[in-house]
Amino acid sequence: MASTDKPGTEYYKEVQPPPPPAEQYFVVNVALRVLLFASVLTAVLVVVTSDQTKLIPGLGINLKAKFNQSPAFIYFVVALSVTGLYGIITILASISVLFKPISSTKFMLHFAVWDVLILGLVASAMGSAGGIAYVGLKGNEHVHWGKVCNTFDKFCRHMAGSLAVSLFASFVLVLLIWLSIFTLHRRIPK
Amino acid sequence: MASTDKPGTEYYKEVQPPPPPAEQYFVVNVALRVLLFASVLTAVLVVVTSDQTKLIPGLGINLKAKFNQSPAFIYFVVALSVTGLYGIITILASISVLFKPISSTKFMLHFAVWDVLILGLVASAMGSAGGIAYVGLKGNEHVHWGKVCNTFDKFCRHMAGSLAVSLFASFVLVLLIWLSIFTLHRRIPK
């Protein structure tokens, strides 16, 4: 295997790792994380401002729709808030690595490990809020769960918007994990 | 950096990559994928066999609960079935790599990339089914959605069991992704 002719050049060629794309990685990484933070912040704000009060004409009573009337929407807001906080922390960590690029592969590893958990959190929260929102939109006649969206149009528009933005956020998380995996893979010598 | 005394031993020490744990990886990988397949198959079977018919005494009518009365449960079954199929394909692929260990890092990369998507699918399906099941258990008085589980006890027990098993399946998926990431990271020369 190890040819001994021209040991100097061989040595240089073999030991040199493939081009370390650490800086490039961390720049894209920070950009995606800023996008993640912005999208979950938007999604949370859109849900939190979805309150709607409606006067029912015949009965003369006020009905109110608020996200905290449903445990699924509470879970959604909490999960996205945790993701937003995680976004801030990892943006700061990524920037710190950009200025002091020591042990960048360790950081990539940690990011990937945590990103996977956060993806599970966001996807499940999106699923539960989406499931409830769908019943609110269409109702379910088998169990006599009535529609909500024909009364609370603004509330449902906010929910739909927030769900779309959180879907985008989970795509960003998938891209972040893929970025880490591809960068780790590229640093393995062929 | 590259000391030129005793080039032979230096060369050997530096060029040798860290112990390639490819076989070890693929054995654990196959074991986890078998676990994944078994758990999603169990979860699907438990949901599919959850039908319950109940005679309402006062009214003399039969009420029926079936998973396909709710779009969230249909999504749950479809997503877990896709995961089961994916499980079979990746078990076969892993075994083929065990017998012909060529380009094992490429396989790890592909597994990790797809596992992330499947995790998103399972987590969102679990969230939507869980959200609906929770309303079935507790009801929601704000929107007058009545409880279902006080009437359909067997149906709800099946749903709860299936959700628990699918939670286990998503943990297995997280472990699979972590395994790929750690193995890729270990193969990077220090």
mmCIF file of C-alpha atoms in Angstrom:
data_model
loop_
_atom_site.group_PDB
_atom_site.id
_atom_site.type_symbol
_atom_site.label_atom_id
_atom_site.label_comp_id
_atom_site.label_asym_id
_atom_site.label_seq_id
_atom_site.Cartn_x
_atom_site.Cartn_y
_atom_site.Cartn_z
ATOM 1 C CA MET A 1 0.000 0.000 0.000
ATOM 2 C CA ALA A 2 2.389 2.697 1.255
ATOM 3 C CA SER A 3 4.808 3.214 -1.615
ATOM 4 C CA THR A 4 8.207 4.326 -0.362
ATOM 5 C CA ASP A 5 9.438 6.096 -3.518
ATOM 6 C CA LYS A 6 9.179 9.856 -3.319
ATOM 7 C CA PRO A 7 8.005 9.729 0.294
ATOM 8 C CA GLY A 8 7.941 13.525 0.651
ATOM 9 C CA THR A 9 5.307 14.293 -1.983
ATOM 10 C CA GLU A 10 3.254 11.205 -1.203
ATOM 11 C CA TYR A 11 3.208 12.154 2.433
ATOM 12 C CA TYR A 12 2.036 15.664 1.647
ATOM 13 C CA LYS A 13 -0.675 14.483 -0.721
ATOM 14 C CA GLU A 14 -2.116 11.846 1.608
ATOM 15 C CA VAL A 15 -1.991 13.679 4.917
ATOM 16 C CA GLN A 16 -3.588 16.863 3.554
ATOM 17 C CA PRO A 17 -7.286 16.582 4.390
ATOM 18 C CA PRO A 18 -9.859 17.588 1.751
ATOM 19 C CA PRO A 19 -10.380 21.382 1.647
ATOM 20 C CA PRO A 20 -11.752 22.249 5.102
ATOM 21 C CA PRO A 21 -15.011 24.083 4.360
ATOM 22 C CA ALA A 22 -15.483 25.157 7.966
ATOM 23 C CA GLU A 23 -15.887 28.893 7.354
ATOM 24 C CA GLN A 24 -18.148 28.409 4.386
ATOM 25 C CA TYR A 25 -20.198 25.981 6.494
ATOM 26 C CA PHE A 26 -20.564 28.395 9.375
ATOM 27 C CA VAL A 27 -21.573 31.308 7.146
ATOM 28 C CA VAL A 28 -24.389 29.262 5.532
ATOM 29 C CA ASN A 29 -25.183 27.852 8.955
ATOM 30 C CA VAL A 30 -25.646 31.321 10.491
ATOM 31 C CA ALA A 31 -27.765 32.448 7.518
ATOM 32 C CA LEU A 32 -30.076 29.431 7.847
ATOM 33 C CA ARG A 33 -30.335 29.855 11.606
ATOM 34 C CA VAL A 34 -31.284 33.519 11.235
ATOM 35 C CA LEU A 35 -33.968 32.365 8.777
ATOM 36 C CA LEU A 36 -35.122 29.734 11.297
ATOM 37 C CA PHE A 37 -35.316 32.270 14.104
ATOM 38 C CA ALA A 38 -37.178 34.802 11.942
ATOM 39 C CA SER A 39 -39.712 32.212 10.785
ATOM 40 C CA VAL A 40 -40.511 30.775 14.221
ATOM 41 C CA LEU A 41 -40.753 34.299 15.679
ATOM 42 C CA THR A 42 -43.215 35.204 12.900
ATOM 43 C CA ALA A 43 -45.210 32.013 13.478
ATOM 44 C CA VAL A 44 -45.440 32.646 17.239
ATOM 45 C CA LEU A 45 -46.436 36.306 16.793
ATOM 46 C CA VAL A 46 -49.100 35.396 14.228
ATOM 47 C CA VAL A 47 -50.635 32.816 16.609
ATOM 48 C CA VAL A 48 -50.459 35.063 19.656
ATOM 49 C CA THR A 49 -52.232 37.904 17.810
ATOM 50 C CA SER A 50 -54.993 35.632 16.485
ATOM 51 C CA ASP A 51 -57.602 36.549 19.154
ATOM 52 C CA GLN A 52 -61.028 37.204 17.741
ATOM 53 C CA THR A 53 -64.248 38.205 19.473
ATOM 54 C CA LYS A 54 -67.517 37.897 17.656
ATOM 55 C CA LEU A 55 -70.997 39.025 18.598
ATOM 56 C CA ILE A 56 -73.573 36.360 17.812
ATOM 57 C CA PRO A 57 -76.506 38.433 16.470
ATOM 58 C CA GLY A 58 -79.444 36.264 17.514
ATOM 59 C CA LEU A 59 -78.227 35.544 21.021
ATOM 60 C CA GLY A 60 -76.565 38.881 21.769
ATOM 61 C CA ILE A 61 -73.509 37.228 23.343
ATOM 62 C CA ASN A 62 -69.830 37.644 22.621
ATOM 63 C CA LEU A 63 -67.897 34.544 21.615
ATOM 64 C CA LYS A 64 -64.145 34.601 21.854
ATOM 65 C CA ALA A 65 -61.484 32.536 20.086
ATOM 66 C CA LYS A 66 -57.974 32.501 21.527
ATOM 67 C CA PHE A 67 -55.096 30.119 20.889
ATOM 68 C CA ASN A 68 -54.862 29.072 24.562
ATOM 69 C CA GLN A 69 -58.323 27.481 24.412
ATOM 70 C CA SER A 70 -56.691 24.480 22.737
ATOM 71 C CA PRO A 71 -53.836 22.463 24.287
ATOM 72 C CA ALA A 72 -52.540 21.699 20.772
ATOM 73 C CA PHE A 73 -52.073 25.412 20.006
ATOM 74 C CA ILE A 74 -50.422 25.960 23.409
ATOM 75 C CA TYR A 75 -48.005 23.140 22.617
ATOM 76 C CA PHE A 76 -47.405 24.718 19.198
ATOM 77 C CA VAL A 77 -46.544 28.121 20.696
ATOM 78 C CA VAL A 78 -44.318 26.601 23.408
ATOM 79 C CA ALA A 79 -42.471 24.363 20.929
ATOM 80 C CA LEU A 80 -41.860 27.241 18.504
ATOM 81 C CA SER A 81 -40.735 29.515 21.351
ATOM 82 C CA VAL A 82 -38.219 26.874 22.473
ATOM 83 C CA THR A 83 -37.043 26.655 18.851
ATOM 84 C CA GLY A 84 -36.656 30.440 18.700
ATOM 85 C CA LEU A 85 -34.567 30.429 21.879
ATOM 86 C CA TYR A 86 -32.504 27.552 20.498
ATOM 87 C CA GLY A 87 -32.087 29.598 17.300
ATOM 88 C CA ILE A 88 -30.627 32.580 19.199
ATOM 89 C CA ILE A 89 -28.220 30.386 21.187
ATOM 90 C CA THR A 90 -26.966 28.552 18.101
ATOM 91 C CA ILE A 91 -26.605 31.787 16.086
ATOM 92 C CA LEU A 92 -24.337 33.145 18.839
ATOM 93 C CA ALA A 93 -22.414 29.857 19.011
ATOM 94 C CA SER A 94 -21.951 29.795 15.217
ATOM 95 C CA ILE A 95 -20.710 33.382 15.163
ATOM 96 C CA SER A 96 -18.266 32.622 17.986
ATOM 97 C CA VAL A 97 -16.887 29.698 15.930
ATOM 98 C CA LEU A 98 -16.552 31.981 12.877
ATOM 99 C CA PHE A 99 -14.226 34.246 14.861
ATOM 100 C CA LYS A 100 -12.328 31.432 16.616
ATOM 101 C CA PRO A 101 -12.442 28.440 14.289
ATOM 102 C CA ILE A 102 -11.244 25.864 16.824
ATOM 103 C CA SER A 103 -12.788 22.409 16.936
ATOM 104 C CA SER A 104 -15.318 23.308 14.251
ATOM 105 C CA THR A 105 -16.203 19.661 13.546
ATOM 106 C CA LYS A 106 -17.135 19.210 17.230
ATOM 107 C CA PHE A 107 -19.515 22.143 16.860
ATOM 108 C CA MET A 108 -20.994 20.674 13.660
ATOM 109 C CA LEU A 109 -21.576 17.413 15.508
ATOM 110 C CA HIS A 110 -23.318 19.130 18.423
ATOM 111 C CA PHE A 111 -25.439 21.267 16.119
ATOM 112 C CA ALA A 112 -26.560 18.214 14.131
ATOM 113 C CA VAL A 113 -27.407 16.233 17.285
ATOM 114 C CA TRP A 114 -29.566 19.014 18.712
ATOM 115 C CA ASP A 115 -31.102 20.039 15.386
ATOM 116 C CA VAL A 116 -32.536 16.519 15.047
ATOM 117 C CA LEU A 117 -34.348 16.829 18.391
ATOM 118 C CA ILE A 118 -35.637 20.306 17.550
ATOM 119 C CA LEU A 119 -36.889 19.055 14.177
ATOM 120 C CA GLY A 120 -38.886 16.350 15.990
ATOM 121 C CA LEU A 121 -40.317 18.997 18.309
ATOM 122 C CA VAL A 122 -41.321 21.408 15.530
ATOM 123 C CA ALA A 123 -42.760 18.654 13.293
ATOM 124 C CA SER A 124 -44.886 17.184 16.084
ATOM 125 C CA ALA A 125 -46.110 20.630 17.159
ATOM 126 C CA MET A 126 -46.992 21.457 13.560
ATOM 127 C CA GLY A 127 -48.815 18.142 13.258
ATOM 128 C CA SER A 128 -50.901 18.627 16.371
ATOM 129 C CA ALA A 129 -51.813 22.245 15.596
ATOM 130 C CA GLY A 130 -52.503 21.324 11.978
ATOM 131 C CA GLY A 131 -54.730 18.420 12.994
ATOM 132 C CA ILE A 132 -56.831 20.624 15.261
ATOM 133 C CA ALA A 133 -56.932 23.469 12.721
ATOM 134 C CA TYR A 134 -58.204 21.030 10.077
ATOM 135 C CA VAL A 135 -61.070 19.952 12.327
ATOM 136 C CA GLY A 136 -61.790 23.640 12.968
ATOM 137 C CA LEU A 137 -61.975 24.187 9.211
ATOM 138 C CA LYS A 138 -63.904 21.105 8.110
ATOM 139 C CA GLY A 139 -65.505 19.831 11.319
ATOM 140 C CA ASN A 140 -66.041 16.114 11.882
ATOM 141 C CA GLU A 141 -69.610 14.942 11.506
ATOM 142 C CA HIS A 142 -68.881 11.434 12.838
ATOM 143 C CA VAL A 143 -68.248 12.803 16.323
ATOM 144 C CA HIS A 144 -70.327 15.988 15.886
ATOM 145 C CA TRP A 145 -67.402 18.370 16.182
ATOM 146 C CA GLY A 146 -68.641 21.554 14.536
ATOM 147 C CA LYS A 147 -66.633 23.892 12.293
ATOM 148 C CA VAL A 148 -65.057 26.904 13.947
ATOM 149 C CA CYS A 149 -63.649 28.751 10.954
ATOM 150 C CA ASN A 150 -67.006 29.824 9.532
ATOM 151 C CA THR A 151 -67.441 31.957 12.674
ATOM 152 C CA PHE A 152 -63.855 32.892 13.481
ATOM 153 C CA ASP A 153 -62.384 33.733 10.093
ATOM 154 C CA LYS A 154 -59.533 35.955 11.309
ATOM 155 C CA PHE A 155 -58.495 33.381 13.935
ATOM 156 C CA CYS A 156 -58.307 30.654 11.303
ATOM 157 C CA ARG A 157 -56.444 32.811 8.798
ATOM 158 C CA HIS A 158 -53.821 33.495 11.456
ATOM 159 C CA MET A 159 -53.557 29.775 12.260
ATOM 160 C CA ALA A 160 -53.171 28.839 8.603
ATOM 161 C CA GLY A 161 -50.476 31.479 8.097
ATOM 162 C CA SER A 162 -48.619 30.386 11.186
ATOM 163 C CA LEU A 163 -48.750 26.732 10.129
ATOM 164 C CA ALA A 164 -47.361 27.609 6.697
ATOM 165 C CA VAL A 165 -44.491 29.565 8.260
ATOM 166 C CA SER A 166 -43.728 26.723 10.692
ATOM 167 C CA LEU A 167 -43.648 24.294 7.745
ATOM 168 C CA PHE A 168 -41.014 26.569 6.223
ATOM 169 C CA ALA A 169 -39.121 26.549 9.552
ATOM 170 C CA SER A 170 -39.040 22.758 9.596
ATOM 171 C CA PHE A 171 -37.648 22.737 6.035
ATOM 172 C CA VAL A 172 -34.918 25.103 7.227
ATOM 173 C CA LEU A 173 -34.161 22.665 10.077
ATOM 174 C CA VAL A 174 -33.925 19.782 7.593
ATOM 175 C CA LEU A 175 -31.513 21.864 5.473
ATOM 176 C CA LEU A 176 -29.421 22.645 8.573
ATOM 177 C CA ILE A 177 -29.113 18.944 9.458
ATOM 178 C CA TRP A 178 -28.282 18.070 5.840
ATOM 179 C CA LEU A 179 -25.652 20.828 5.776
ATOM 180 C CA SER A 180 -23.959 19.380 8.883
ATOM 181 C CA ILE A 181 -24.090 15.813 7.542
ATOM 182 C CA PHE A 182 -22.706 16.770 4.105
ATOM 183 C CA THR A 183 -19.952 18.894 5.629
ATOM 184 C CA LEU A 184 -18.924 16.078 7.996
ATOM 185 C CA HIS A 185 -18.981 13.653 5.046
ATOM 186 C CA ARG A 186 -16.823 15.947 2.899
ATOM 187 C CA ARG A 187 -14.108 16.044 5.567
ATOM 188 C CA ILE A 188 -13.666 12.250 5.498
ATOM 189 C CA PRO A 189 -10.619 11.378 3.385
ATOM 190 C CA LYS A 190 -11.528 9.290 0.343
ATOM 191 C CA MET B 1 4.394 20.556 10.776
ATOM 192 C CA ALA B 2 5.470 17.508 8.772
ATOM 193 C CA SER B 3 8.650 16.315 10.450
ATOM 194 C CA THR B 4 10.917 14.540 7.983
ATOM 195 C CA ASP B 5 12.858 12.319 10.442
ATOM 196 C CA LYS B 6 11.737 8.690 10.463
ATOM 197 C CA PRO B 7 9.380 9.296 7.527
ATOM 198 C CA GLY B 8 8.251 5.662 7.405
ATOM 199 C CA THR B 9 6.668 5.450 10.857
ATOM 200 C CA GLU B 10 5.329 8.995 10.721
ATOM 201 C CA TYR B 11 3.695 8.262 7.407
ATOM 202 C CA TYR B 12 2.039 5.159 8.791
ATOM 203 C CA LYS B 13 0.785 6.924 11.893
ATOM 204 C CA GLU B 14 -0.574 9.973 10.121
ATOM 205 C CA VAL B 15 -2.114 8.450 7.010
ATOM 206 C CA GLN B 16 -3.876 5.612 8.851
ATOM 207 C CA PRO B 17 -7.454 6.806 9.346
ATOM 208 C CA PRO B 18 -9.177 6.238 12.698
ATOM 209 C CA PRO B 19 -10.423 2.636 13.031
ATOM 210 C CA PRO B 20 -13.121 2.326 10.349
ATOM 211 C CA PRO B 21 -16.190 1.239 12.317
ATOM 212 C CA ALA B 22 -18.207 0.445 9.202
ATOM 213 C CA GLU B 23 -19.209 -3.117 10.076
ATOM 214 C CA GLN B 24 -20.015 -2.253 13.671
ATOM 215 C CA TYR B 25 -22.084 0.653 12.371
ATOM 216 C CA PHE B 26 -24.059 -1.468 9.943
ATOM 217 C CA VAL B 27 -24.802 -4.177 12.542
ATOM 218 C CA VAL B 28 -26.243 -1.613 14.996
ATOM 219 C CA ASN B 29 -27.929 0.105 12.053
ATOM 220 C CA VAL B 30 -29.708 -3.098 10.971
ATOM 221 C CA ALA B 31 -30.757 -3.855 14.568
ATOM 222 C CA LEU B 32 -32.258 -0.371 14.997
ATOM 223 C CA ARG B 33 -34.010 -0.561 11.619
ATOM 224 C CA VAL B 34 -35.562 -3.924 12.513
ATOM 225 C CA LEU B 35 -36.778 -2.293 15.734
ATOM 226 C CA LEU B 36 -38.157 0.630 13.717
ATOM 227 C CA PHE B 37 -39.975 -1.653 11.311
ATOM 228 C CA ALA B 38 -41.409 -3.800 14.130
ATOM 229 C CA SER B 39 -42.657 -0.763 16.030
ATOM 230 C CA VAL B 40 -44.334 0.990 13.084
ATOM 231 C CA LEU B 41 -45.912 -2.309 11.996
ATOM 232 C CA THR B 42 -47.284 -2.756 15.539
ATOM 233 C CA ALA B 43 -48.557 0.824 15.609
ATOM 234 C CA VAL B 44 -50.330 0.442 12.250
ATOM 235 C CA LEU B 45 -51.903 -2.910 13.205
ATOM 236 C CA VAL B 46 -53.114 -1.527 16.538
ATOM 237 C CA VAL B 47 -54.800 1.441 14.802
ATOM 238 C CA VAL B 48 -56.313 -0.660 12.013
ATOM 239 C CA THR B 49 -57.865 -3.079 14.531
ATOM 240 C CA SER B 50 -59.320 -0.310 16.690
ATOM 241 C CA ASP B 51 -62.873 -0.464 15.240
ATOM 242 C CA GLN B 52 -65.571 -0.384 17.860
ATOM 243 C CA THR B 53 -69.362 -0.522 17.503
ATOM 244 C CA LYS B 54 -71.526 0.464 20.425
ATOM 245 C CA LEU B 55 -75.285 0.218 20.904
ATOM 246 C CA ILE B 56 -76.664 3.371 22.477
ATOM 247 C CA PRO B 57 -79.280 1.986 24.935
ATOM 248 C CA GLY B 58 -81.814 4.814 24.995
ATOM 249 C CA LEU B 59 -81.861 5.372 21.240
ATOM 250 C CA GLY B 60 -81.454 1.791 20.063
ATOM 251 C CA ILE B 61 -78.910 2.783 17.389
ATOM 252 C CA ASN B 62 -75.440 1.458 16.687
ATOM 253 C CA LEU B 63 -72.595 3.969 16.741
ATOM 254 C CA LYS B 64 -69.323 3.046 15.119
ATOM 255 C CA ALA B 65 -65.786 4.373 15.648
ATOM 256 C CA LYS B 66 -63.168 3.665 12.996
ATOM 257 C CA PHE B 67 -59.807 5.288 12.399
ATOM 258 C CA ASN B 68 -60.746 6.408 8.867
ATOM 259 C CA GLN B 69 -63.419 8.748 10.221
ATOM 260 C CA SER B 70 -60.635 11.224 11.021
ATOM 261 C CA PRO B 71 -58.191 12.598 8.422
ATOM 262 C CA ALA B 72 -55.543 12.876 11.147
ATOM 263 C CA PHE B 73 -55.680 9.133 11.850
ATOM 264 C CA ILE B 74 -55.596 8.362 8.113
ATOM 265 C CA TYR B 75 -52.473 10.522 7.804
ATOM 266 C CA PHE B 76 -51.022 8.695 10.817
ATOM 267 C CA VAL B 77 -51.594 5.259 9.263
ATOM 268 C CA VAL B 78 -50.270 6.338 5.842
ATOM 269 C CA ALA B 79 -47.159 7.976 7.333
ATOM 270 C CA LEU B 80 -46.351 4.933 9.484
ATOM 271 C CA SER B 81 -46.922 2.596 6.534
ATOM 272 C CA VAL B 82 -44.494 4.625 4.427
ATOM 273 C CA THR B 83 -42.023 4.420 7.320
ATOM 274 C CA GLY B 84 -42.480 0.642 7.491
ATOM 275 C CA LEU B 85 -41.806 0.303 3.762
ATOM 276 C CA TYR B 86 -38.769 2.571 4.129
ATOM 277 C CA GLY B 87 -37.672 0.352 7.027
ATOM 278 C CA ILE B 88 -37.744 -2.786 4.848
ATOM 279 C CA ILE B 89 -35.840 -1.123 1.998
ATOM 280 C CA THR B 90 -33.127 0.238 4.304
ATOM 281 C CA ILE B 91 -32.784 -3.086 6.177
ATOM 282 C CA LEU B 92 -32.097 -4.799 2.829
ATOM 283 C CA ALA B 93 -29.692 -2.023 1.798
ATOM 284 C CA SER B 94 -27.826 -2.238 5.135
ATOM 285 C CA ILE B 95 -27.501 -6.020 4.882
ATOM 286 C CA SER B 96 -26.205 -5.715 1.313
ATOM 287 C CA VAL B 97 -23.527 -3.277 2.562
ATOM 288 C CA LEU B 98 -22.591 -5.714 5.363
ATOM 289 C CA PHE B 99 -21.765 -8.359 2.759
ATOM 290 C CA LYS B 100 -20.102 -5.984 0.281
ATOM 291 C CA PRO B 101 -18.632 -3.136 2.332
ATOM 292 C CA ILE B 102 -17.920 -0.800 -0.574
ATOM 293 C CA SER B 103 -18.575 2.919 -0.235
ATOM 294 C CA SER B 104 -20.023 2.500 3.238
ATOM 295 C CA THR B 105 -19.718 6.222 4.052
ATOM 296 C CA LYS B 106 -21.837 7.043 0.984
ATOM 297 C CA PHE B 107 -24.506 4.712 2.362
ATOM 298 C CA MET B 108 -24.300 6.338 5.803
ATOM 299 C CA LEU B 109 -24.763 9.725 4.157
ATOM 300 C CA HIS B 110 -27.821 8.584 2.194
ATOM 301 C CA PHE B 111 -29.350 6.893 5.225
ATOM 302 C CA ALA B 112 -28.896 10.016 7.349
ATOM 303 C CA VAL B 113 -30.393 12.276 4.658
ATOM 304 C CA TRP B 114 -33.518 10.126 4.263
ATOM 305 C CA ASP B 115 -33.875 9.341 7.972
ATOM 306 C CA VAL B 116 -34.225 13.077 8.668
ATOM 307 C CA LEU B 117 -37.179 13.334 6.268
ATOM 308 C CA ILE B 118 -38.808 10.200 7.690
ATOM 309 C CA LEU B 119 -38.381 11.564 11.220
ATOM 310 C CA GLY B 120 -40.223 14.721 10.179
ATOM 311 C CA LEU B 121 -43.001 12.600 8.684
ATOM 312 C CA VAL B 122 -43.407 10.353 11.768
ATOM 313 C CA ALA B 123 -43.221 13.249 14.232
ATOM 314 C CA SER B 124 -45.844 15.297 12.387
ATOM 315 C CA ALA B 125 -48.150 12.259 12.015
ATOM 316 C CA MET B 126 -47.767 11.503 15.713
ATOM 317 C CA GLY B 127 -48.525 15.138 16.539
ATOM 318 C CA SER B 128 -51.688 15.284 14.456
ATOM 319 C CA ALA B 129 -53.047 11.928 15.690
ATOM 320 C CA GLY B 130 -52.085 12.826 19.262
ATOM 321 C CA GLY B 131 -53.788 16.216 19.016
ATOM 322 C CA ILE B 132 -57.057 14.662 17.808
ATOM 323 C CA ALA B 133 -56.842 11.811 20.341
ATOM 324 C CA TYR B 134 -56.421 14.342 23.133
ATOM 325 C CA VAL B 135 -59.599 16.166 22.084
ATOM 326 C CA GLY B 136 -61.343 12.765 21.947
ATOM 327 C CA LEU B 137 -60.210 12.100 25.508
ATOM 328 C CA LYS B 138 -60.828 15.496 27.115
ATOM 329 C CA GLY B 139 -63.168 17.250 24.679
ATOM 330 C CA ASN B 140 -62.997 21.009 24.202
ATOM 331 C CA GLU B 141 -65.789 22.960 25.833
ATOM 332 C CA HIS B 142 -64.845 26.269 24.175
ATOM 333 C CA VAL B 143 -65.893 24.936 20.772
ATOM 334 C CA HIS B 144 -68.343 22.296 22.099
ATOM 335 C CA TRP B 145 -66.374 19.331 20.827
ATOM 336 C CA GLY B 146 -67.591 16.429 22.951
ATOM 337 C CA LYS B 147 -65.502 13.610 24.394
ATOM 338 C CA VAL B 148 -65.387 10.382 22.418
ATOM 339 C CA CYS B 149 -63.412 8.127 24.739
ATOM 340 C CA ASN B 150 -66.147 7.798 27.371
ATOM 341 C CA THR B 151 -68.213 5.973 24.719
ATOM 342 C CA PHE B 152 -65.506 4.283 22.666
ATOM 343 C CA ASP B 153 -63.119 2.963 25.300
ATOM 344 C CA LYS B 154 -61.511 0.213 23.199
ATOM 345 C CA PHE B 155 -60.984 2.589 20.258
ATOM 346 C CA CYS B 156 -59.211 5.084 22.507
ATOM 347 C CA ARG B 157 -57.074 2.432 24.207
ATOM 348 C CA HIS B 158 -55.884 1.282 20.802
ATOM 349 C CA MET B 159 -55.086 4.862 19.782
ATOM 350 C CA ALA B 160 -53.139 5.528 22.983
ATOM 351 C CA GLY B 161 -51.147 2.314 22.557
ATOM 352 C CA SER B 162 -50.380 3.086 18.937
ATOM 353 C CA LEU B 163 -49.260 6.621 19.794
ATOM 354 C CA ALA B 164 -46.923 5.294 22.498
ATOM 355 C CA VAL B 165 -45.383 2.813 20.056
ATOM 356 C CA SER B 166 -44.968 5.507 17.395
ATOM 357 C CA LEU B 167 -43.223 7.719 19.972
ATOM 358 C CA PHE B 168 -40.813 4.838 20.501
ATOM 359 C CA ALA B 169 -40.360 4.573 16.702
ATOM 360 C CA SER B 170 -39.448 8.237 16.456
ATOM 361 C CA PHE B 171 -36.841 7.791 19.218
ATOM 362 C CA VAL B 172 -35.381 4.910 17.195
ATOM 363 C CA LEU B 173 -35.213 7.240 14.172
ATOM 364 C CA VAL B 174 -33.408 9.878 16.250
ATOM 365 C CA LEU B 175 -30.924 7.207 17.391
ATOM 366 C CA LEU B 176 -30.395 6.117 13.768
ATOM 367 C CA ILE B 177 -29.595 9.679 12.668
ATOM 368 C CA TRP B 178 -27.285 10.180 15.656
ATOM 369 C CA LEU B 179 -25.530 6.892 14.849
ATOM 370 C CA SER B 180 -24.851 8.066 11.284
ATOM 371 C CA ILE B 181 -23.644 11.485 12.412
ATOM 372 C CA PHE B 182 -21.330 10.081 15.107
ATOM 373 C CA THR B 183 -19.913 7.457 12.761
ATOM 374 C CA LEU B 184 -19.231 10.065 10.064
ATOM 375 C CA HIS B 185 -17.622 12.302 12.690
ATOM 376 C CA ARG B 186 -15.397 9.469 13.971
ATOM 377 C CA ARG B 187 -13.993 8.893 10.502
ATOM 378 C CA ILE B 188 -12.717 12.460 10.186
ATOM 379 C CA PRO B 189 -8.968 12.509 10.935
ATOM 380 C CA LYS B 190 -8.129 14.613 14.017
#
